[in-house]
């Protein structure tokens, strides 16, 4: 088994929980498995109508929530003031004839670090694709461009341990003054399996309908997935000076390249 680490950060992110178009385009409070599998498939050049997303079924995903972000709602219209033939199309082959109004939800200033674990061959292939993607990655919607560094590590034996002990933390509010390296900060984790071990934190369960079955344009479908949400105490030293966060992240990402 092997793993890689991704840092999902940017001005806006949006992780929709519904496969069907709706007037309210919501967002989950964390990256969904469906969106991440879509990101992987895009990097490898797999289109919506292509088969092959089952190649990601054996990947395990853990999300560290550095910054949950603030929810932002965008009032959005399409097709207002245009002739019917130039308004939004319907599934029946006609046009709506009037403006389509939606309210699109985003997470502003959120940061997530994602550990992806799986067979070494799969992780190696995926890491290479993410570093040289066929289609550019985005954070749930095409308008949501990720910050750099995006791929933090591409081949690592224990990505979960890296999340807990090595990857710099991007906190909205740094720890208070007067601490030392033994001081800890609470950080939320979302796992697909319950935490194990004698010192494992207690975990709540979260059920979400985000396991992709098909991305076909007119046949999108998803299955249910259970997540285990816990809060763990991580070393405050991972926060470092937030004013030097980007420098520390780049140094961390480049350590692998120079190894």
PDB file of C-alpha atoms in Angstrom:
ATOM      1  CA  UNK A   1       0.000   0.000   0.000  1.00  0.00           C
ATOM      2  CA  UNK A   2       1.079   3.562  -0.709  1.00  0.00           C
ATOM      3  CA  UNK A   3      -0.425   7.036  -0.579  1.00  0.00           C
ATOM      4  CA  UNK A   4      -0.368  10.637  -1.687  1.00  0.00           C
ATOM      5  CA  UNK A   5      -1.315  13.962  -0.110  1.00  0.00           C
ATOM      6  CA  UNK A   6      -3.329  16.757  -1.705  1.00  0.00           C
ATOM      7  CA  UNK A   7      -3.948  20.237  -0.336  1.00  0.00           C
ATOM      8  CA  UNK A   8      -7.325  21.617  -1.416  1.00  0.00           C
ATOM      9  CA  UNK A   9      -7.264  25.375  -0.860  1.00  0.00           C
ATOM     10  CA  UNK A  10      -8.450  28.399  -2.796  1.00  0.00           C
ATOM     11  CA  UNK A  11     -10.683  31.461  -2.621  1.00  0.00           C
ATOM     12  CA  UNK A  12     -13.786  29.309  -3.261  1.00  0.00           C
ATOM     13  CA  UNK A  13     -14.697  25.627  -3.160  1.00  0.00           C
ATOM     14  CA  UNK A  14     -18.038  23.869  -3.714  1.00  0.00           C
ATOM     15  CA  UNK A  15     -18.671  20.170  -3.058  1.00  0.00           C
ATOM     16  CA  UNK A  16     -22.221  19.469  -4.244  1.00  0.00           C
ATOM     17  CA  UNK A  17     -24.144  16.625  -2.638  1.00  0.00           C
ATOM     18  CA  UNK A  18     -26.788  16.270  -5.365  1.00  0.00           C
ATOM     19  CA  UNK A  19     -26.320  14.718  -8.793  1.00  0.00           C
ATOM     20  CA  UNK A  20     -29.439  16.386 -10.248  1.00  0.00           C
ATOM     21  CA  UNK A  21     -29.723  20.067 -11.172  1.00  0.00           C
ATOM     22  CA  UNK A  22     -31.687  22.021  -8.553  1.00  0.00           C
ATOM     23  CA  UNK A  23     -32.564  25.639  -7.870  1.00  0.00           C
ATOM     24  CA  UNK A  24     -30.345  25.512  -4.784  1.00  0.00           C
ATOM     25  CA  UNK A  25     -26.896  24.118  -5.615  1.00  0.00           C
ATOM     26  CA  UNK A  26     -25.634  23.258  -2.163  1.00  0.00           C
ATOM     27  CA  UNK A  27     -22.189  22.310  -0.923  1.00  0.00           C
ATOM     28  CA  UNK A  28     -21.066  19.739   1.606  1.00  0.00           C
ATOM     29  CA  UNK A  29     -18.807  21.118   4.377  1.00  0.00           C
ATOM     30  CA  UNK A  30     -15.910  18.960   3.117  1.00  0.00           C
ATOM     31  CA  UNK A  31     -14.706  17.439  -0.183  1.00  0.00           C
ATOM     32  CA  UNK A  32     -16.980  14.605  -1.304  1.00  0.00           C
ATOM     33  CA  UNK A  33     -15.712  11.297  -2.631  1.00  0.00           C
ATOM     34  CA  UNK A  34     -17.659  11.902  -5.848  1.00  0.00           C
ATOM     35  CA  UNK A  35     -15.858  15.202  -6.478  1.00  0.00           C
ATOM     36  CA  UNK A  36     -12.455  13.727  -5.666  1.00  0.00           C
ATOM     37  CA  UNK A  37     -13.012  10.746  -7.965  1.00  0.00           C
ATOM     38  CA  UNK A  38     -14.102  13.213 -10.652  1.00  0.00           C
ATOM     39  CA  UNK A  39     -10.896  15.171 -10.092  1.00  0.00           C
ATOM     40  CA  UNK A  40      -8.828  11.967 -10.392  1.00  0.00           C
ATOM     41  CA  UNK A  41     -10.648  10.902 -13.559  1.00  0.00           C
ATOM     42  CA  UNK A  42     -10.174  14.329 -15.151  1.00  0.00           C
ATOM     43  CA  UNK A  43      -6.452  14.220 -14.389  1.00  0.00           C
ATOM     44  CA  UNK A  44      -6.234  10.854 -16.151  1.00  0.00           C
ATOM     45  CA  UNK A  45      -8.336  11.987 -19.127  1.00  0.00           C
ATOM     46  CA  UNK A  46     -11.432   9.873 -18.367  1.00  0.00           C
ATOM     47  CA  UNK A  47     -14.561  11.642 -19.686  1.00  0.00           C
ATOM     48  CA  UNK A  48     -18.015  11.671 -18.104  1.00  0.00           C
ATOM     49  CA  UNK A  49     -19.355   9.106 -20.541  1.00  0.00           C
ATOM     50  CA  UNK A  50     -16.323   6.855 -20.342  1.00  0.00           C
ATOM     51  CA  UNK A  51     -16.176   3.742 -18.219  1.00  0.00           C
ATOM     52  CA  UNK A  52     -13.424   3.272 -15.712  1.00  0.00           C
ATOM     53  CA  UNK A  53     -14.213   5.116 -12.485  1.00  0.00           C
ATOM     54  CA  UNK A  54     -14.304   1.743 -10.737  1.00  0.00           C
ATOM     55  CA  UNK A  55     -10.470   1.894 -10.874  1.00  0.00           C
ATOM     56  CA  UNK A  56     -10.725   4.201  -7.845  1.00  0.00           C
ATOM     57  CA  UNK A  57     -12.921   1.888  -5.748  1.00  0.00           C
ATOM     58  CA  UNK A  58      -9.957   0.531  -3.767  1.00  0.00           C
ATOM     59  CA  UNK A  59      -8.703   3.983  -2.753  1.00  0.00           C
ATOM     60  CA  UNK A  60      -9.207   5.063   0.868  1.00  0.00           C
ATOM     61  CA  UNK A  61      -9.649   8.773   1.540  1.00  0.00           C
ATOM     62  CA  UNK A  62      -9.038  10.710   4.755  1.00  0.00           C
ATOM     63  CA  UNK A  63      -9.737  14.449   5.035  1.00  0.00           C
ATOM     64  CA  UNK A  64      -8.055  16.777   7.535  1.00  0.00           C
ATOM     65  CA  UNK A  65     -10.055  19.973   7.998  1.00  0.00           C
ATOM     66  CA  UNK A  66      -7.535  22.771   8.483  1.00  0.00           C
ATOM     67  CA  UNK A  67     -10.050  25.566   7.853  1.00  0.00           C
ATOM     68  CA  UNK A  68     -13.770  24.814   7.368  1.00  0.00           C
ATOM     69  CA  UNK A  69     -14.286  28.140   5.582  1.00  0.00           C
ATOM     70  CA  UNK A  70     -17.310  30.399   5.523  1.00  0.00           C
ATOM     71  CA  UNK A  71     -20.446  29.606   3.523  1.00  0.00           C
ATOM     72  CA  UNK A  72     -21.130  32.012   0.673  1.00  0.00           C
ATOM     73  CA  UNK A  73     -24.323  32.045  -1.453  1.00  0.00           C
ATOM     74  CA  UNK A  74     -24.300  33.398  -5.004  1.00  0.00           C
ATOM     75  CA  UNK A  75     -27.581  34.506  -6.617  1.00  0.00           C
ATOM     76  CA  UNK A  76     -27.104  33.270 -10.188  1.00  0.00           C
ATOM     77  CA  UNK A  77     -29.207  33.692 -13.358  1.00  0.00           C
ATOM     78  CA  UNK A  78     -28.856  32.175 -16.827  1.00  0.00           C
ATOM     79  CA  UNK A  79     -30.685  33.317 -19.958  1.00  0.00           C
ATOM     80  CA  UNK A  80     -32.529  36.419 -18.778  1.00  0.00           C
ATOM     81  CA  UNK A  81     -33.678  38.900 -21.470  1.00  0.00           C
ATOM     82  CA  UNK A  82     -32.868  36.606 -24.399  1.00  0.00           C
ATOM     83  CA  UNK A  83     -35.086  35.111 -27.127  1.00  0.00           C
ATOM     84  CA  UNK A  84     -36.371  31.665 -26.171  1.00  0.00           C
ATOM     85  CA  UNK A  85     -34.031  29.919 -28.615  1.00  0.00           C
ATOM     86  CA  UNK A  86     -31.066  31.383 -26.749  1.00  0.00           C
ATOM     87  CA  UNK A  87     -32.199  30.542 -23.215  1.00  0.00           C
ATOM     88  CA  UNK A  88     -31.171  27.486 -21.207  1.00  0.00           C
ATOM     89  CA  UNK A  89     -31.924  24.147 -22.858  1.00  0.00           C
ATOM     90  CA  UNK A  90     -34.283  21.557 -21.386  1.00  0.00           C
ATOM     91  CA  UNK A  91     -33.811  17.788 -21.276  1.00  0.00           C
ATOM     92  CA  UNK A  92     -36.651  17.458 -23.810  1.00  0.00           C
ATOM     93  CA  UNK A  93     -34.736  19.327 -26.504  1.00  0.00           C
ATOM     94  CA  UNK A  94     -36.532  22.680 -26.190  1.00  0.00           C
ATOM     95  CA  UNK A  95     -35.578  25.856 -24.304  1.00  0.00           C
ATOM     96  CA  UNK A  96     -36.846  27.246 -21.037  1.00  0.00           C
ATOM     97  CA  UNK A  97     -37.859  30.635 -22.427  1.00  0.00           C
ATOM     98  CA  UNK A  98     -37.034  32.559 -19.255  1.00  0.00           C
ATOM     99  CA  UNK A  99     -34.151  33.148 -16.922  1.00  0.00           C
ATOM    100  CA  UNK A 100     -33.073  30.175 -14.833  1.00  0.00           C
ATOM    101  CA  UNK A 101     -32.462  31.282 -11.252  1.00  0.00           C
ATOM    102  CA  UNK A 102     -30.185  29.318  -8.939  1.00  0.00           C
ATOM    103  CA  UNK A 103     -28.532  29.976  -5.612  1.00  0.00           C
ATOM    104  CA  UNK A 104     -25.084  28.442  -5.579  1.00  0.00           C
ATOM    105  CA  UNK A 105     -23.348  27.702  -2.311  1.00  0.00           C
ATOM    106  CA  UNK A 106     -19.579  27.906  -1.828  1.00  0.00           C
ATOM    107  CA  UNK A 107     -17.035  27.559   0.944  1.00  0.00           C
ATOM    108  CA  UNK A 108     -14.864  30.652   1.138  1.00  0.00           C
ATOM    109  CA  UNK A 109     -11.239  30.465   2.385  1.00  0.00           C
ATOM    110  CA  UNK A 110     -11.491  26.759   3.296  1.00  0.00           C
ATOM    111  CA  UNK A 111      -8.454  24.455   3.450  1.00  0.00           C
ATOM    112  CA  UNK A 112      -8.475  20.644   3.441  1.00  0.00           C
ATOM    113  CA  UNK A 113      -5.551  18.227   3.303  1.00  0.00           C
ATOM    114  CA  UNK A 114      -6.526  14.873   1.787  1.00  0.00           C
ATOM    115  CA  UNK A 115      -4.686  11.575   2.215  1.00  0.00           C
ATOM    116  CA  UNK A 116      -5.350   9.063  -0.571  1.00  0.00           C
ATOM    117  CA  UNK A 117      -4.203   5.487   0.114  1.00  0.00           C
ATOM    118  CA  UNK A 118      -4.286   2.433  -2.120  1.00  0.00           C
ATOM    119  CA  UNK A 119      -2.289  -0.097  -4.119  1.00  0.00           C
ATOM    120  CA  UNK A 120       1.127   1.289  -5.056  1.00  0.00           C
ATOM    121  CA  UNK A 121       0.536   0.888  -8.792  1.00  0.00           C
ATOM    122  CA  UNK A 122      -2.734   2.850  -8.621  1.00  0.00           C
ATOM    123  CA  UNK A 123      -1.278   5.612  -6.424  1.00  0.00           C
ATOM    124  CA  UNK A 124       1.799   5.983  -8.635  1.00  0.00           C
ATOM    125  CA  UNK A 125      -0.301   6.277 -11.792  1.00  0.00           C
ATOM    126  CA  UNK A 126      -2.651   8.769 -10.138  1.00  0.00           C
ATOM    127  CA  UNK A 127       0.174  10.874  -8.690  1.00  0.00           C
ATOM    128  CA  UNK A 128       1.792  11.179 -12.113  1.00  0.00           C
ATOM    129  CA  UNK A 129      -1.540  12.256 -13.610  1.00  0.00           C
ATOM    130  CA  UNK A 130      -2.189  14.850 -10.897  1.00  0.00           C
ATOM    131  CA  UNK A 131       1.221  16.412 -11.497  1.00  0.00           C
ATOM    132  CA  UNK A 132       0.583  16.528 -15.274  1.00  0.00           C
ATOM    133  CA  UNK A 133      -3.228  16.494 -15.583  1.00  0.00           C
ATOM    134  CA  UNK A 134      -5.064  15.865 -18.844  1.00  0.00           C
ATOM    135  CA  UNK A 135      -7.775  18.326 -17.719  1.00  0.00           C
ATOM    136  CA  UNK A 136      -7.046  20.991 -15.127  1.00  0.00           C
ATOM    137  CA  UNK A 137      -8.185  20.180 -11.567  1.00  0.00           C
ATOM    138  CA  UNK A 138     -10.777  22.299  -9.808  1.00  0.00           C
ATOM    139  CA  UNK A 139     -12.375  22.352  -6.366  1.00  0.00           C
ATOM    140  CA  UNK A 140     -15.877  21.105  -7.113  1.00  0.00           C
ATOM    141  CA  UNK A 141     -16.714  23.652  -9.843  1.00  0.00           C
ATOM    142  CA  UNK A 142     -14.686  24.796 -12.825  1.00  0.00           C
ATOM    143  CA  UNK A 143     -14.542  28.355 -11.495  1.00  0.00           C
ATOM    144  CA  UNK A 144     -12.894  27.157  -8.254  1.00  0.00           C
ATOM    145  CA  UNK A 145      -9.177  26.988  -9.014  1.00  0.00           C
ATOM    146  CA  UNK A 146      -6.856  25.368  -6.441  1.00  0.00           C
ATOM    147  CA  UNK A 147      -3.958  27.173  -4.815  1.00  0.00           C
ATOM    148  CA  UNK A 148      -0.403  25.871  -4.957  1.00  0.00           C
ATOM    149  CA  UNK A 149       1.099  23.672  -3.721  1.00  0.00           C
ATOM    150  CA  UNK A 150      -1.647  21.252  -4.799  1.00  0.00           C
ATOM    151  CA  UNK A 151       0.162  17.885  -4.637  1.00  0.00           C
ATOM    152  CA  UNK A 152       2.105  17.845  -1.358  1.00  0.00           C
ATOM    153  CA  UNK A 153       3.480  14.311  -1.576  1.00  0.00           C
ATOM    154  CA  UNK A 154       3.040  11.759  -4.353  1.00  0.00           C
ATOM    155  CA  UNK A 155       4.491   8.578  -2.832  1.00  0.00           C
ATOM    156  CA  UNK A 156       4.415   8.040   0.896  1.00  0.00           C
ATOM    157  CA  UNK A 157       4.137   4.904   3.042  1.00  0.00           C
ATOM    158  CA  UNK A 158       1.908   6.270   5.824  1.00  0.00           C
ATOM    159  CA  UNK A 159      -0.052   9.345   4.673  1.00  0.00           C
ATOM    160  CA  UNK A 160      -2.295   9.312   7.758  1.00  0.00           C
ATOM    161  CA  UNK A 161       0.706   9.640  10.051  1.00  0.00           C
ATOM    162  CA  UNK A 162       1.940  12.532   7.883  1.00  0.00           C
ATOM    163  CA  UNK A 163      -1.393  14.296   8.411  1.00  0.00           C
ATOM    164  CA  UNK A 164      -1.020  13.958  12.174  1.00  0.00           C
ATOM    165  CA  UNK A 165       2.673  14.745  12.565  1.00  0.00           C
ATOM    166  CA  UNK A 166       4.261  16.473   9.555  1.00  0.00           C
ATOM    167  CA  UNK A 167       2.005  18.440   7.191  1.00  0.00           C
ATOM    168  CA  UNK A 168       1.900  22.173   8.100  1.00  0.00           C
ATOM    169  CA  UNK A 169      -1.460  23.313   9.439  1.00  0.00           C
ATOM    170  CA  UNK A 170      -3.362  26.201   7.844  1.00  0.00           C
ATOM    171  CA  UNK A 171      -5.419  27.508  10.736  1.00  0.00           C
ATOM    172  CA  UNK A 172      -7.818  30.434  10.601  1.00  0.00           C
ATOM    173  CA  UNK A 173      -6.819  31.348  14.166  1.00  0.00           C
ATOM    174  CA  UNK A 174      -3.293  30.403  15.320  1.00  0.00           C
ATOM    175  CA  UNK A 175      -2.717  29.086  18.861  1.00  0.00           C
ATOM    176  CA  UNK A 176      -2.494  31.614  21.642  1.00  0.00           C
ATOM    177  CA  UNK A 177       0.875  32.988  22.811  1.00  0.00           C
ATOM    178  CA  UNK A 178       2.973  31.301  25.421  1.00  0.00           C
ATOM    179  CA  UNK A 179       2.884  27.748  24.096  1.00  0.00           C
ATOM    180  CA  UNK A 180       5.732  25.421  23.219  1.00  0.00           C
ATOM    181  CA  UNK A 181       6.108  22.422  20.910  1.00  0.00           C
ATOM    182  CA  UNK A 182       4.208  20.204  23.364  1.00  0.00           C
ATOM    183  CA  UNK A 183       1.041  22.304  23.102  1.00  0.00           C
ATOM    184  CA  UNK A 184      -1.626  20.817  20.863  1.00  0.00           C
ATOM    185  CA  UNK A 185      -4.447  22.193  18.738  1.00  0.00           C
ATOM    186  CA  UNK A 186      -7.767  20.476  17.933  1.00  0.00           C
ATOM    187  CA  UNK A 187      -8.214  19.460  14.281  1.00  0.00           C
ATOM    188  CA  UNK A 188     -11.160  17.678  12.664  1.00  0.00           C
ATOM    189  CA  UNK A 189     -10.691  14.481  10.621  1.00  0.00           C
ATOM    190  CA  UNK A 190     -13.088  12.575   8.360  1.00  0.00           C
ATOM    191  CA  UNK A 191     -12.270   8.933   7.672  1.00  0.00           C
ATOM    192  CA  UNK A 192     -13.917   6.091   5.805  1.00  0.00           C
ATOM    193  CA  UNK A 193     -13.016   3.685   8.609  1.00  0.00           C
ATOM    194  CA  UNK A 194     -13.297   4.256  12.381  1.00  0.00           C
ATOM    195  CA  UNK A 195     -10.071   5.292  14.129  1.00  0.00           C
ATOM    196  CA  UNK A 196      -8.232   2.304  15.600  1.00  0.00           C
ATOM    197  CA  UNK A 197      -5.758   1.889  18.427  1.00  0.00           C
ATOM    198  CA  UNK A 198      -5.806   2.340  22.222  1.00  0.00           C
ATOM    199  CA  UNK A 199      -5.397   6.131  21.976  1.00  0.00           C
ATOM    200  CA  UNK A 200      -7.914   6.589  19.170  1.00  0.00           C
ATOM    201  CA  UNK A 201     -10.376   9.463  19.608  1.00  0.00           C
ATOM    202  CA  UNK A 202     -14.121   8.870  19.725  1.00  0.00           C
ATOM    203  CA  UNK A 203     -15.857   9.428  16.399  1.00  0.00           C
ATOM    204  CA  UNK A 204     -19.310  10.461  15.243  1.00  0.00           C
ATOM    205  CA  UNK A 205     -20.769   8.945  12.086  1.00  0.00           C
ATOM    206  CA  UNK A 206     -21.818  10.947   9.018  1.00  0.00           C
ATOM    207  CA  UNK A 207     -23.860   9.356   6.215  1.00  0.00           C
ATOM    208  CA  UNK A 208     -23.558  10.979   2.805  1.00  0.00           C
ATOM    209  CA  UNK A 209     -24.722   9.975  -0.676  1.00  0.00           C
ATOM    210  CA  UNK A 210     -21.463  10.676  -2.498  1.00  0.00           C
ATOM    211  CA  UNK A 211     -20.036   7.346  -3.679  1.00  0.00           C
ATOM    212  CA  UNK A 212     -20.000   7.681  -7.488  1.00  0.00           C
ATOM    213  CA  UNK A 213     -21.547   4.903  -9.559  1.00  0.00           C
ATOM    214  CA  UNK A 214     -21.769   6.741 -12.894  1.00  0.00           C
ATOM    215  CA  UNK A 215     -20.877  10.214 -14.167  1.00  0.00           C
ATOM    216  CA  UNK A 216     -22.847   9.796 -17.426  1.00  0.00           C
ATOM    217  CA  UNK A 217     -24.451  13.111 -18.438  1.00  0.00           C
ATOM    218  CA  UNK A 218     -28.010  11.744 -18.317  1.00  0.00           C
ATOM    219  CA  UNK A 219     -27.453   8.899 -15.903  1.00  0.00           C
ATOM    220  CA  UNK A 220     -25.482  10.156 -12.941  1.00  0.00           C
ATOM    221  CA  UNK A 221     -25.921   7.988  -9.884  1.00  0.00           C
ATOM    222  CA  UNK A 222     -24.360   7.746  -6.449  1.00  0.00           C
ATOM    223  CA  UNK A 223     -24.405   5.367  -3.522  1.00  0.00           C
ATOM    224  CA  UNK A 224     -24.269   5.916   0.220  1.00  0.00           C
ATOM    225  CA  UNK A 225     -21.046   6.192   2.206  1.00  0.00           C
ATOM    226  CA  UNK A 226     -20.450   6.341   5.958  1.00  0.00           C
ATOM    227  CA  UNK A 227     -17.768   8.627   7.379  1.00  0.00           C
ATOM    228  CA  UNK A 228     -16.261   8.751  10.856  1.00  0.00           C
ATOM    229  CA  UNK A 229     -15.700  12.282  12.130  1.00  0.00           C
ATOM    230  CA  UNK A 230     -13.291  12.888  15.000  1.00  0.00           C
ATOM    231  CA  UNK A 231     -11.368  15.756  16.571  1.00  0.00           C
ATOM    232  CA  UNK A 232      -7.713  15.053  17.299  1.00  0.00           C
ATOM    233  CA  UNK A 233      -5.055  17.013  19.128  1.00  0.00           C
ATOM    234  CA  UNK A 234      -2.127  17.747  16.792  1.00  0.00           C
ATOM    235  CA  UNK A 235       1.213  19.369  17.702  1.00  0.00           C
ATOM    236  CA  UNK A 236       0.903  23.142  17.733  1.00  0.00           C
ATOM    237  CA  UNK A 237       4.350  23.219  16.114  1.00  0.00           C
ATOM    238  CA  UNK A 238       2.618  22.266  12.832  1.00  0.00           C
ATOM    239  CA  UNK A 239       0.983  25.701  12.774  1.00  0.00           C
ATOM    240  CA  UNK A 240       4.351  27.464  12.723  1.00  0.00           C
ATOM    241  CA  UNK A 241       4.220  31.172  11.957  1.00  0.00           C
ATOM    242  CA  UNK A 242       1.197  31.553   9.666  1.00  0.00           C
ATOM    243  CA  UNK A 243       2.966  34.463   7.960  1.00  0.00           C
ATOM    244  CA  UNK A 244       5.437  31.881   6.573  1.00  0.00           C
ATOM    245  CA  UNK A 245       2.827  29.222   5.788  1.00  0.00           C
ATOM    246  CA  UNK A 246       3.313  29.207   2.013  1.00  0.00           C
ATOM    247  CA  UNK A 247       7.079  28.954   2.389  1.00  0.00           C
ATOM    248  CA  UNK A 248       6.731  26.034   4.814  1.00  0.00           C
ATOM    249  CA  UNK A 249       4.273  24.236   2.513  1.00  0.00           C
ATOM    250  CA  UNK A 250       6.571  24.612  -0.481  1.00  0.00           C
ATOM    251  CA  UNK A 251       9.523  23.368   1.566  1.00  0.00           C
ATOM    252  CA  UNK A 252       7.471  20.365   2.696  1.00  0.00           C
ATOM    253  CA  UNK A 253       6.372  19.559  -0.864  1.00  0.00           C
ATOM    254  CA  UNK A 254       9.878  19.934  -2.263  1.00  0.00           C
ATOM    255  CA  UNK A 255      11.430  17.668   0.356  1.00  0.00           C
ATOM    256  CA  UNK A 256      10.163  14.661  -1.604  1.00  0.00           C
ATOM    257  CA  UNK A 257      11.541  15.971  -4.889  1.00  0.00           C
ATOM    258  CA  UNK A 258      15.008  16.367  -3.386  1.00  0.00           C
ATOM    259  CA  UNK A 259      14.962  13.042  -1.517  1.00  0.00           C
TER     260      UNK A 259
END
